[in-house]
Every structure is written in C-alpha cells, then in structure tokens.
Short mmCIF file of C-alpha atoms in Angstrom, two decimals:
data_model
loop_
_atom_site.label_atom_id
_atom_site.label_comp_id
_atom_site.label_asym_id
_atom_site.label_seq_id
_atom_site.Cartn_x
_atom_site.Cartn_y
_atom_site.Cartn_z
CA MET B 5 10.20 6.88 12.35
CA PRO B 6 9.89 10.39 13.72
CA TYR B 7 9.14 12.14 10.52
CA SER B 8 6.39 10.38 8.54
CA ASP B 9 6.26 10.82 4.72
CA LEU B 10 3.16 12.82 4.05
CA GLY B 11 3.31 12.19 0.30
CA PRO B 12 2.21 14.60 -2.42
CA LEU B 13 0.23 17.68 -1.39
CA HIS B 14 -1.94 19.85 -3.58
CA SER B 15 -3.39 23.25 -3.55
CA ALA B 16 -7.10 23.88 -2.97
CA PRO B 17 -9.08 23.77 -6.16
CA CYS B 18 -10.34 27.39 -5.67
CA ILE B 19 -6.77 28.76 -5.69
CA VAL B 20 -5.82 30.52 -8.90
CA ARG B 21 -2.15 31.44 -9.34
CA HIS B 22 -1.71 34.73 -11.17
CA PRO B 23 -0.33 34.44 -14.61
CA ALA B 24 2.11 37.29 -13.93
CA ASN B 25 3.87 35.29 -11.27
CA PRO B 26 6.41 35.86 -9.93
CA VAL B 27 5.22 39.56 -9.30
CA VAL B 28 8.54 40.73 -7.60
CA THR B 29 11.89 39.30 -8.41
CA PRO B 30 15.53 40.32 -7.69
CA ALA B 31 15.78 41.63 -11.33
CA GLN B 32 13.29 44.39 -10.39
CA VAL B 33 15.35 45.67 -7.46
CA PRO B 34 17.52 48.70 -8.32
CA TYR B 35 20.24 47.82 -5.70
CA ALA B 36 21.95 44.60 -4.60
CA SER B 37 19.47 41.65 -4.57
CA SER B 38 19.55 37.97 -4.72
CA LEU B 39 16.21 36.98 -3.15
CA THR B 40 12.95 38.86 -2.84
CA PHE B 41 10.29 37.01 -0.74
CA ASN B 42 8.37 36.75 2.44
CA ALA B 43 6.79 40.22 1.96
CA GLY B 44 4.14 42.01 3.87
CA ILE B 45 1.45 43.62 1.67
CA THR B 46 -1.44 45.92 2.42
CA LYS B 47 -3.70 48.82 0.99
CA TYR B 48 -2.62 52.09 2.44
CA GLN B 49 -3.58 55.54 1.39
CA GLY B 50 -5.12 54.47 -1.84
CA ARG B 51 -2.52 52.15 -3.14
CA TYR B 52 -0.93 48.70 -2.52
CA VAL B 53 2.31 48.74 -0.61
CA MET B 54 4.75 45.95 -0.19
CA VAL B 55 7.77 45.60 2.15
CA PHE B 56 9.78 42.64 1.09
CA ARG B 57 12.72 40.67 2.45
CA ASN B 58 15.75 41.32 0.31
CA ASP B 59 18.63 38.87 0.80
CA VAL B 60 21.99 39.44 -0.81
CA PHE B 61 24.39 36.66 -1.52
CA SER B 62 27.79 36.35 -3.28
CA ASN B 63 27.67 33.79 -6.06
CA PRO B 64 23.86 33.42 -5.76
CA GLY B 65 22.32 30.27 -7.41
CA THR B 66 25.53 28.20 -6.94
CA ASP B 67 26.96 25.77 -4.41
CA ASN B 68 29.50 28.42 -3.55
CA ALA B 69 26.72 30.90 -2.61
CA ARG B 70 27.50 32.90 0.62
CA PHE B 71 25.14 35.03 2.60
CA GLU B 72 26.15 38.73 2.92
CA HIS B 73 23.15 40.80 4.32
CA ILE B 74 19.42 41.51 4.46
CA THR B 75 17.55 44.71 3.89
CA LEU B 76 13.78 45.43 3.78
CA GLY B 77 12.74 46.64 0.23
CA LEU B 78 9.77 48.87 -0.50
CA ALA B 79 7.47 48.62 -3.53
CA PHE B 80 4.11 50.25 -4.54
CA SER B 81 1.39 49.17 -6.96
CA ASP B 82 -1.84 50.58 -8.35
CA ASP B 83 -3.35 47.15 -9.16
CA GLY B 84 -1.57 44.72 -6.75
CA VAL B 85 0.05 43.02 -9.75
CA LYS B 86 2.58 45.35 -11.38
CA TRP B 87 5.00 46.61 -8.63
CA THR B 88 7.51 49.49 -8.69
CA VAL B 89 10.40 48.91 -6.37
CA GLN B 90 11.67 52.08 -4.77
CA PRO B 91 15.29 53.22 -5.21
CA LYS B 92 16.53 52.17 -1.78
CA PRO B 93 15.66 49.86 1.08
CA CYS B 94 13.17 51.23 3.62
CA LEU B 95 14.83 49.52 6.71
CA THR B 96 17.97 47.75 7.76
CA HIS B 97 19.03 46.10 10.94
CA GLU B 98 20.92 49.19 11.86
CA ASP B 99 17.67 51.09 12.10
CA ILE B 100 16.44 48.81 14.98
CA PRO B 101 17.36 49.67 18.56
CA GLY B 102 18.46 46.70 20.50
CA HIS B 103 21.48 44.79 21.77
CA ARG B 104 23.80 43.39 19.05
CA VAL B 105 21.15 43.24 16.29
CA LEU B 106 22.22 41.19 13.28
CA ARG B 107 19.30 41.32 10.71
CA ALA B 108 15.79 42.37 10.42
CA TYR B 109 13.41 40.32 8.02
CA ASP B 110 10.07 38.73 7.19
CA PRO B 111 7.94 41.81 7.48
CA ARG B 112 4.15 41.78 7.85
CA LEU B 113 1.93 44.86 7.36
CA THR B 114 -1.40 45.83 9.04
CA VAL B 115 -3.27 49.10 8.90
CA ILE B 116 -5.05 50.04 12.24
CA ASP B 117 -6.87 53.26 12.66
CA GLY B 118 -5.25 54.84 9.55
CA ARG B 119 -1.60 54.00 10.56
CA CYS B 120 0.55 51.20 9.15
CA TYR B 121 2.22 48.83 11.57
CA MET B 122 4.89 46.38 10.63
CA CYS B 123 5.74 43.11 12.51
CA PHE B 124 9.20 41.72 11.77
CA ALA B 125 11.68 39.12 12.83
CA LEU B 126 15.00 40.07 14.26
CA ASP B 127 18.05 38.02 14.72
CA THR B 128 20.45 39.05 17.59
CA TYR B 129 23.54 37.61 19.27
CA HIS B 130 21.19 36.70 22.09
CA GLY B 131 18.33 35.06 20.32
CA LEU B 132 15.49 35.40 17.77
CA ARG B 133 13.09 38.26 18.62
CA GLY B 134 9.91 39.72 17.06
CA GLY B 135 9.21 43.37 16.61
CA ILE B 136 6.44 45.79 16.05
CA ALA B 137 6.98 49.22 14.41
CA VAL B 138 4.74 51.89 13.05
CA THR B 139 5.16 54.21 10.06
CA ASP B 140 3.12 56.88 8.23
CA ASP B 141 5.39 57.35 5.21
CA PHE B 142 7.73 54.13 5.05
CA GLU B 143 10.68 56.47 5.49
CA ARG B 144 10.66 56.62 9.33
CA PHE B 145 9.72 53.76 11.55
CA GLU B 146 9.10 53.90 15.27
CA VAL B 147 9.81 50.73 17.00
CA LEU B 148 7.15 50.09 19.62
CA HIS B 149 8.02 46.55 20.90
CA LEU B 150 10.52 43.86 20.79
CA THR B 151 9.85 40.41 22.24
CA ALA B 152 12.08 38.43 24.54
CA PRO B 153 13.72 35.48 22.83
CA GLU B 154 12.58 33.25 21.26
CA ASN B 155 9.50 34.42 19.41
CA ARG B 156 8.71 35.61 15.88
CA ASN B 157 6.23 35.15 12.99
CA MET B 158 4.00 37.75 14.52
CA VAL B 159 0.93 39.25 12.78
CA LEU B 160 -1.49 41.89 14.09
CA PHE B 161 -5.27 41.96 13.78
CA PRO B 162 -6.45 45.05 11.96
CA GLU B 163 -8.64 46.27 14.83
CA LYS B 164 -9.04 46.06 18.56
CA ILE B 165 -11.04 43.14 19.88
CA GLY B 166 -12.64 43.38 23.19
CA GLY B 167 -10.86 46.74 23.67
CA ARG B 168 -7.39 45.14 23.22
CA TYR B 169 -4.93 44.71 20.34
CA MET B 170 -4.32 41.17 19.38
CA ARG B 171 -1.66 39.25 17.59
CA LEU B 172 -0.86 35.73 16.52
CA GLU B 173 2.77 34.55 17.06
CA ARG B 174 4.95 31.50 17.18
CA PRO B 175 7.26 31.12 20.13
CA PHE B 176 10.19 28.66 19.97
CA PRO B 177 9.97 26.36 23.11
CA MET B 178 13.04 24.53 22.35
CA TYR B 179 13.56 22.87 25.68
CA GLY B 180 10.08 22.12 26.84
CA ARG B 181 8.06 21.27 23.74
CA GLY B 182 8.78 17.52 23.55
CA ARG B 183 10.55 14.57 25.10
CA GLU B 184 12.10 13.21 22.00
CA TRP B 185 14.68 14.87 19.69
CA TRP B 186 12.28 15.15 16.73
CA GLU B 187 9.77 17.03 18.81
CA ALA B 188 12.16 19.90 19.63
CA THR B 189 10.84 22.12 16.62
CA ARG B 190 7.22 21.31 16.95
CA PHE B 191 6.16 24.90 17.26
CA ASP B 192 2.54 26.06 17.49
CA ILE B 193 0.38 29.15 16.97
CA TRP B 194 -0.32 31.26 20.02
CA ALA B 195 -2.23 34.57 20.59
CA SER B 196 -1.44 37.60 22.92
CA ARG B 197 -3.21 40.74 23.88
CA SER B 198 -2.10 44.29 24.53
CA PRO B 199 -3.56 47.50 25.73
CA ASP B 200 -1.17 49.62 23.71
CA LEU B 201 0.90 47.50 21.26
CA ARG B 202 3.91 47.93 23.52
CA TYR B 203 3.14 45.54 26.34
CA TRP B 204 1.88 42.10 25.56
CA GLY B 205 0.59 39.18 27.56
CA ASP B 206 -2.56 37.14 28.37
CA THR B 207 -1.03 34.58 26.07
CA GLU B 208 -3.03 31.43 25.00
CA LEU B 209 -2.44 28.56 22.64
CA VAL B 210 -4.59 28.79 19.39
CA MET B 211 -3.59 25.71 17.43
CA GLY B 212 -1.04 23.00 17.80
CA VAL B 213 0.93 21.39 15.12
CA GLU B 214 -0.84 18.06 15.98
CA HIS B 215 -4.08 19.59 14.66
CA VAL B 216 -2.74 19.99 11.22
CA PRO B 217 -2.64 16.78 9.18
CA PHE B 218 -0.22 18.32 6.51
CA ALA B 219 2.43 19.22 9.00
CA ASN B 220 4.88 16.91 10.94
CA ASP B 221 7.18 19.57 12.09
CA LYS B 222 5.79 23.07 12.92
CA ILE B 223 3.15 25.55 12.09
CA GLY B 224 2.92 29.38 12.61
CA PRO B 225 1.02 32.49 11.46
CA ALA B 226 1.38 33.74 7.88
CA ALA B 227 -0.50 36.79 6.63
CA PRO B 228 -2.47 39.09 9.01
CA PRO B 229 -6.09 37.90 9.38
CA VAL B 230 -8.95 39.60 7.66
CA ARG B 231 -12.51 39.85 9.09
CA THR B 232 -15.46 38.26 7.30
CA LYS B 233 -19.02 37.97 8.33
CA HIS B 234 -18.23 34.50 9.40
CA GLY B 235 -15.16 35.31 11.56
CA TRP B 236 -11.55 35.96 11.05
CA LEU B 237 -9.99 34.35 8.03
CA ALA B 238 -6.36 33.57 8.83
CA THR B 239 -3.60 31.86 6.78
CA PHE B 240 -0.83 29.88 8.52
CA HIS B 241 2.35 28.09 7.41
CA ALA B 242 2.65 24.32 7.84
CA VAL B 243 6.00 22.41 7.61
CA ASP B 244 6.85 18.83 6.93
CA ILE B 245 10.24 17.23 6.92
CA LEU B 246 11.41 14.27 4.88
CA ASP B 247 15.02 13.10 5.28
CA SER B 248 15.20 11.70 1.72
CA ARG B 249 14.69 15.17 0.30
CA GLY B 250 18.48 16.03 0.90
CA LYS B 251 19.72 18.95 -1.09
CA ASN B 252 16.65 20.71 -2.54
CA GLY B 253 17.70 24.16 -3.86
CA TRP B 254 21.00 25.91 -3.78
CA GLU B 255 21.33 25.99 -0.03
CA LYS B 256 23.60 23.28 1.24
CA ALA B 257 20.81 21.17 2.54
CA TRP B 258 16.95 21.51 2.59
CA LYS B 259 14.67 18.66 3.75
CA LYS B 260 11.50 20.71 4.55
CA ARG B 261 8.42 21.56 2.60
CA TYR B 262 6.32 24.60 3.52
CA CYS B 263 2.65 24.79 2.66
CA GLY B 264 0.09 27.61 3.21
CA GLY B 265 -2.99 26.67 5.25
CA ILE B 266 -6.19 28.47 6.21
CA MET B 267 -8.40 28.59 9.26
CA LEU B 268 -11.44 30.51 10.63
CA LEU B 269 -11.25 32.19 13.91
CA ASP B 270 -14.14 33.27 16.03
CA GLY B 271 -15.02 36.95 15.34
CA GLU B 272 -15.12 38.01 19.01
CA ASN B 273 -12.63 35.56 20.56
CA PRO B 274 -9.97 34.94 17.75
CA ARG B 275 -8.10 32.63 20.08
CA LYS B 276 -10.72 29.98 19.22
CA VAL B 277 -10.52 28.04 15.99
CA ILE B 278 -13.98 27.53 14.64
CA GLY B 279 -13.05 26.20 11.21
CA LEU B 280 -9.97 24.57 9.53
CA CYS B 281 -9.02 23.37 6.17
CA THR B 282 -7.31 20.00 6.78
CA THR B 283 -5.58 19.97 3.42
CA PRO B 284 -3.22 22.82 2.10
CA LEU B 285 -4.50 25.99 0.83
CA LEU B 286 -1.38 26.45 -1.28
CA ALA B 287 1.05 23.60 -1.78
CA PRO B 288 4.35 23.88 -3.81
CA GLU B 289 3.45 22.90 -7.39
CA ALA B 290 4.32 25.65 -9.87
CA SER B 291 7.84 25.62 -11.37
CA TYR B 292 8.85 28.90 -9.48
CA GLU B 293 7.77 27.11 -6.17
CA THR B 294 9.54 23.69 -6.70
CA THR B 295 12.76 24.32 -8.85
CA GLY B 296 15.65 26.72 -9.15
CA GLY B 297 15.23 28.48 -5.90
CA TYR B 298 17.23 28.90 -2.76
CA ARG B 299 14.98 26.55 -0.89
CA ASN B 300 12.63 24.67 -3.14
CA ASP B 301 9.16 23.52 -2.15
CA VAL B 302 8.43 26.52 0.02
CA ILE B 303 5.26 28.53 0.23
CA PHE B 304 4.94 31.36 2.81
CA PRO B 305 1.96 33.61 2.69
CA GLY B 306 2.69 37.11 4.12
CA GLY B 307 -0.22 39.21 2.87
CA MET B 308 -3.93 38.81 2.31
CA ILE B 309 -6.26 41.57 0.88
CA LEU B 310 -10.03 41.17 0.82
CA GLU B 311 -11.30 43.28 -2.10
CA ALA B 312 -14.69 44.89 -2.37
CA ASP B 313 -15.89 42.37 -4.88
CA GLY B 314 -15.22 39.45 -2.54
CA MET B 315 -11.90 38.34 -4.25
CA VAL B 316 -8.98 37.75 -2.02
CA LYS B 317 -5.36 38.42 -3.02
CA ILE B 318 -2.93 36.15 -1.21
CA TYR B 319 0.73 37.14 -1.55
CA TYR B 320 3.34 34.56 -0.76
CA GLY B 321 7.02 33.88 -0.97
CA ALA B 322 7.96 31.00 -3.27
CA ALA B 323 11.14 28.87 -2.90
CA ASP B 324 12.49 31.56 -0.55
CA THR B 325 13.44 33.33 -3.74
CA VAL B 326 10.44 35.35 -5.30
CA GLU B 327 7.19 36.95 -4.40
CA CYS B 328 3.91 35.56 -5.98
CA LEU B 329 0.24 36.14 -5.97
CA ALA B 330 -2.81 33.78 -5.91
CA THR B 331 -6.50 34.62 -5.70
CA ALA B 332 -9.78 33.03 -4.55
CA HIS B 333 -13.16 34.30 -3.63
CA VAL B 334 -13.77 34.78 0.13
CA ASP B 335 -16.82 32.52 0.15
CA GLU B 336 -14.73 29.69 -1.28
CA LEU B 337 -12.00 30.20 1.35
CA VAL B 338 -14.62 30.29 4.14
CA ALA B 339 -16.17 27.06 2.73
CA LEU B 340 -12.85 25.28 2.93
CA CYS B 341 -12.77 25.86 6.67
CA LYS B 342 -14.76 22.96 8.13
CA PRO B 343 -15.88 22.98 11.79
CA VAL B 344 -13.21 21.39 14.10
CA ASP B 345 -13.84 18.50 16.37
CA TRP B 346 -11.25 19.47 18.97
CA THR B 347 -10.78 22.22 21.53
CA ILE B 348 -7.84 23.72 23.26
CA ALA B 349 -8.03 22.85 26.88
#
C-alpha cells in the first residue's frame, strides 16, 4: 500500500491555542471574502502586520461552491491577537508582472534591514512560481524575483548569513522524484542563496520527506525562521494522505492532513538540520481545524514571532478557512528538536 495510515496525530504538549481563535475570519473582511488563511505575519514599524490569503467563492460552504478569485488582504494589530482588516486588498495578481498570471497567494513576511519582504506563490498558465517583493508601506510592492516553474512555499531568513541572503523553498520535481506513481508528489525542503534577493542559486537539499515520520506525502517550509542562541528555529508543513478520508470539507474531495512541524537549523549553516521534532508541533485537533472548513484537518504555519519575554507566537491557517494563533516558550520549542541521526549526503 503506497500511503500508510499514520493514525491519530497530536500537538506538542507545550503548544497553547489562543482562546480568541480564530483571530481572523471572513466575517472581519469589509469586502468579498469566503476564506482567510495562510497569512504572513511580522512585526514592522512598531505594530503587528498580517497579509492574508483571501479566497472568494460563490455558494461558499456548500457542495455547489465555485471558486471566483483570490486577493491578498492586509490587517494590523497592536497586540497580535485583535486584528483590524484594512478597507481594501493590498495586492492582486494584476499587480504582478509576468506572463499570463492567474493568481497570487500564500504570502510570507520577513523584515530585513528595516524593509519588509514578502514571498508569495503565483499560478500562471505556464506553471507554479514563487515570488519575492519588497514594500515599505504595504501600498506599493516592488517585485524583485520570480522563480522558474515549479517552485513555491518560499521563506526568507531575516538576515544575511555568510554574506548572502538565504531562503527555504519547496520545488516540485514531478518527473524525477520517484519511480512509482505515489512518489510523484514527495516534495522536500531545499535552501538557496543570493547576493541581492534577485538572483538565486547554490541550491542544496535541507530535509527529505523520508526524514519526517508524520509525513507520507510531502513536506515544505512554513513560517520564516527565527534566530535563537541554539540556531535557527524553523517550522515546516508535513502532509499525509489516506484514501479512506474521502470528502473531508466542502471541497469536492480531500484526502490529505496537514500538520505543522518544527526543526532546528545550524546558526551559521542553515542548510544543516541539527535538531528535529519527530512528532507534530501542531496537529489538527480543535473544532475550527477539523470541521466545517473548506479542507478539514489542515494546519499551515505562516508566521512565527519571538517576543522579548521568550514567548513565541505561531500563526497558522486552519482548515484552509481561517487564521489562528498558538503560543509556546522558545526554550520548550528548542527542547522538542532532538539531535538528528542522519545527514544529507
């Protein structure tokens, strides 16, 4: 059987879901909105800022739901819990230069040297691409880079390392990854470097899906990493498939489960995993993660903020429908990442 049943999965004991969850919902958006999820969140110029994926459907929540379009919404917060959504989207696919762009989505925010950079995914008629843009006011974005297909789920490190910018990414090697049909989507986490955020290369494998016991399908980056005294703390998403799940949400069919994982990367060479939690950091368990969503049983971290008191805010999309918040102390998260007994050759 190509997809083994991984059974029940549970969140790490140190994780605390915020009682205000979900913190951003479609009801808070003052324009057309059916789903608000997979947001990028950071602290910028003295306040929390969120750019969220905003999907619009006709007949949302029903078997007759039909996708219409995606925009990127903008919200601000003074405490990281209560969010005010701005009156209009901050970006649409029409703002992205490129050939036959269909939609832009799944933003990730990183502040580097006082400027806010946004990674995003891009669907085009000629493949899935990843992009990097920079903004100083969230009204104007300068697109610095678009990948060749097929690549997305990119996140930037918040500082240069060894004189170079770095990113984690998840390419889609559809033709070369495996010899059997069920291996076709076994995607992994890679890292690339750049002198200027425009030209990227020196790409190396960071971690394969085979290294994550709670994934049988694919893994990829999640929130941008944060530096600790022990190394770079980095979240990732991990996916398992079970054919018996059938229709699990109001999408026509959904057999996957997404969990959030966590790993520790070497502080001077982040392409090296030095610690890994071999069980989920966040697994779908709360009602807003498991029921009533577009795709149930989905958790996708997109923002991680290390506060001055050592508490870490982890923002995540739930059920591909709403945006949520969980917290844990940085020391507890680092303690989850046990030394690995494998290396990337």
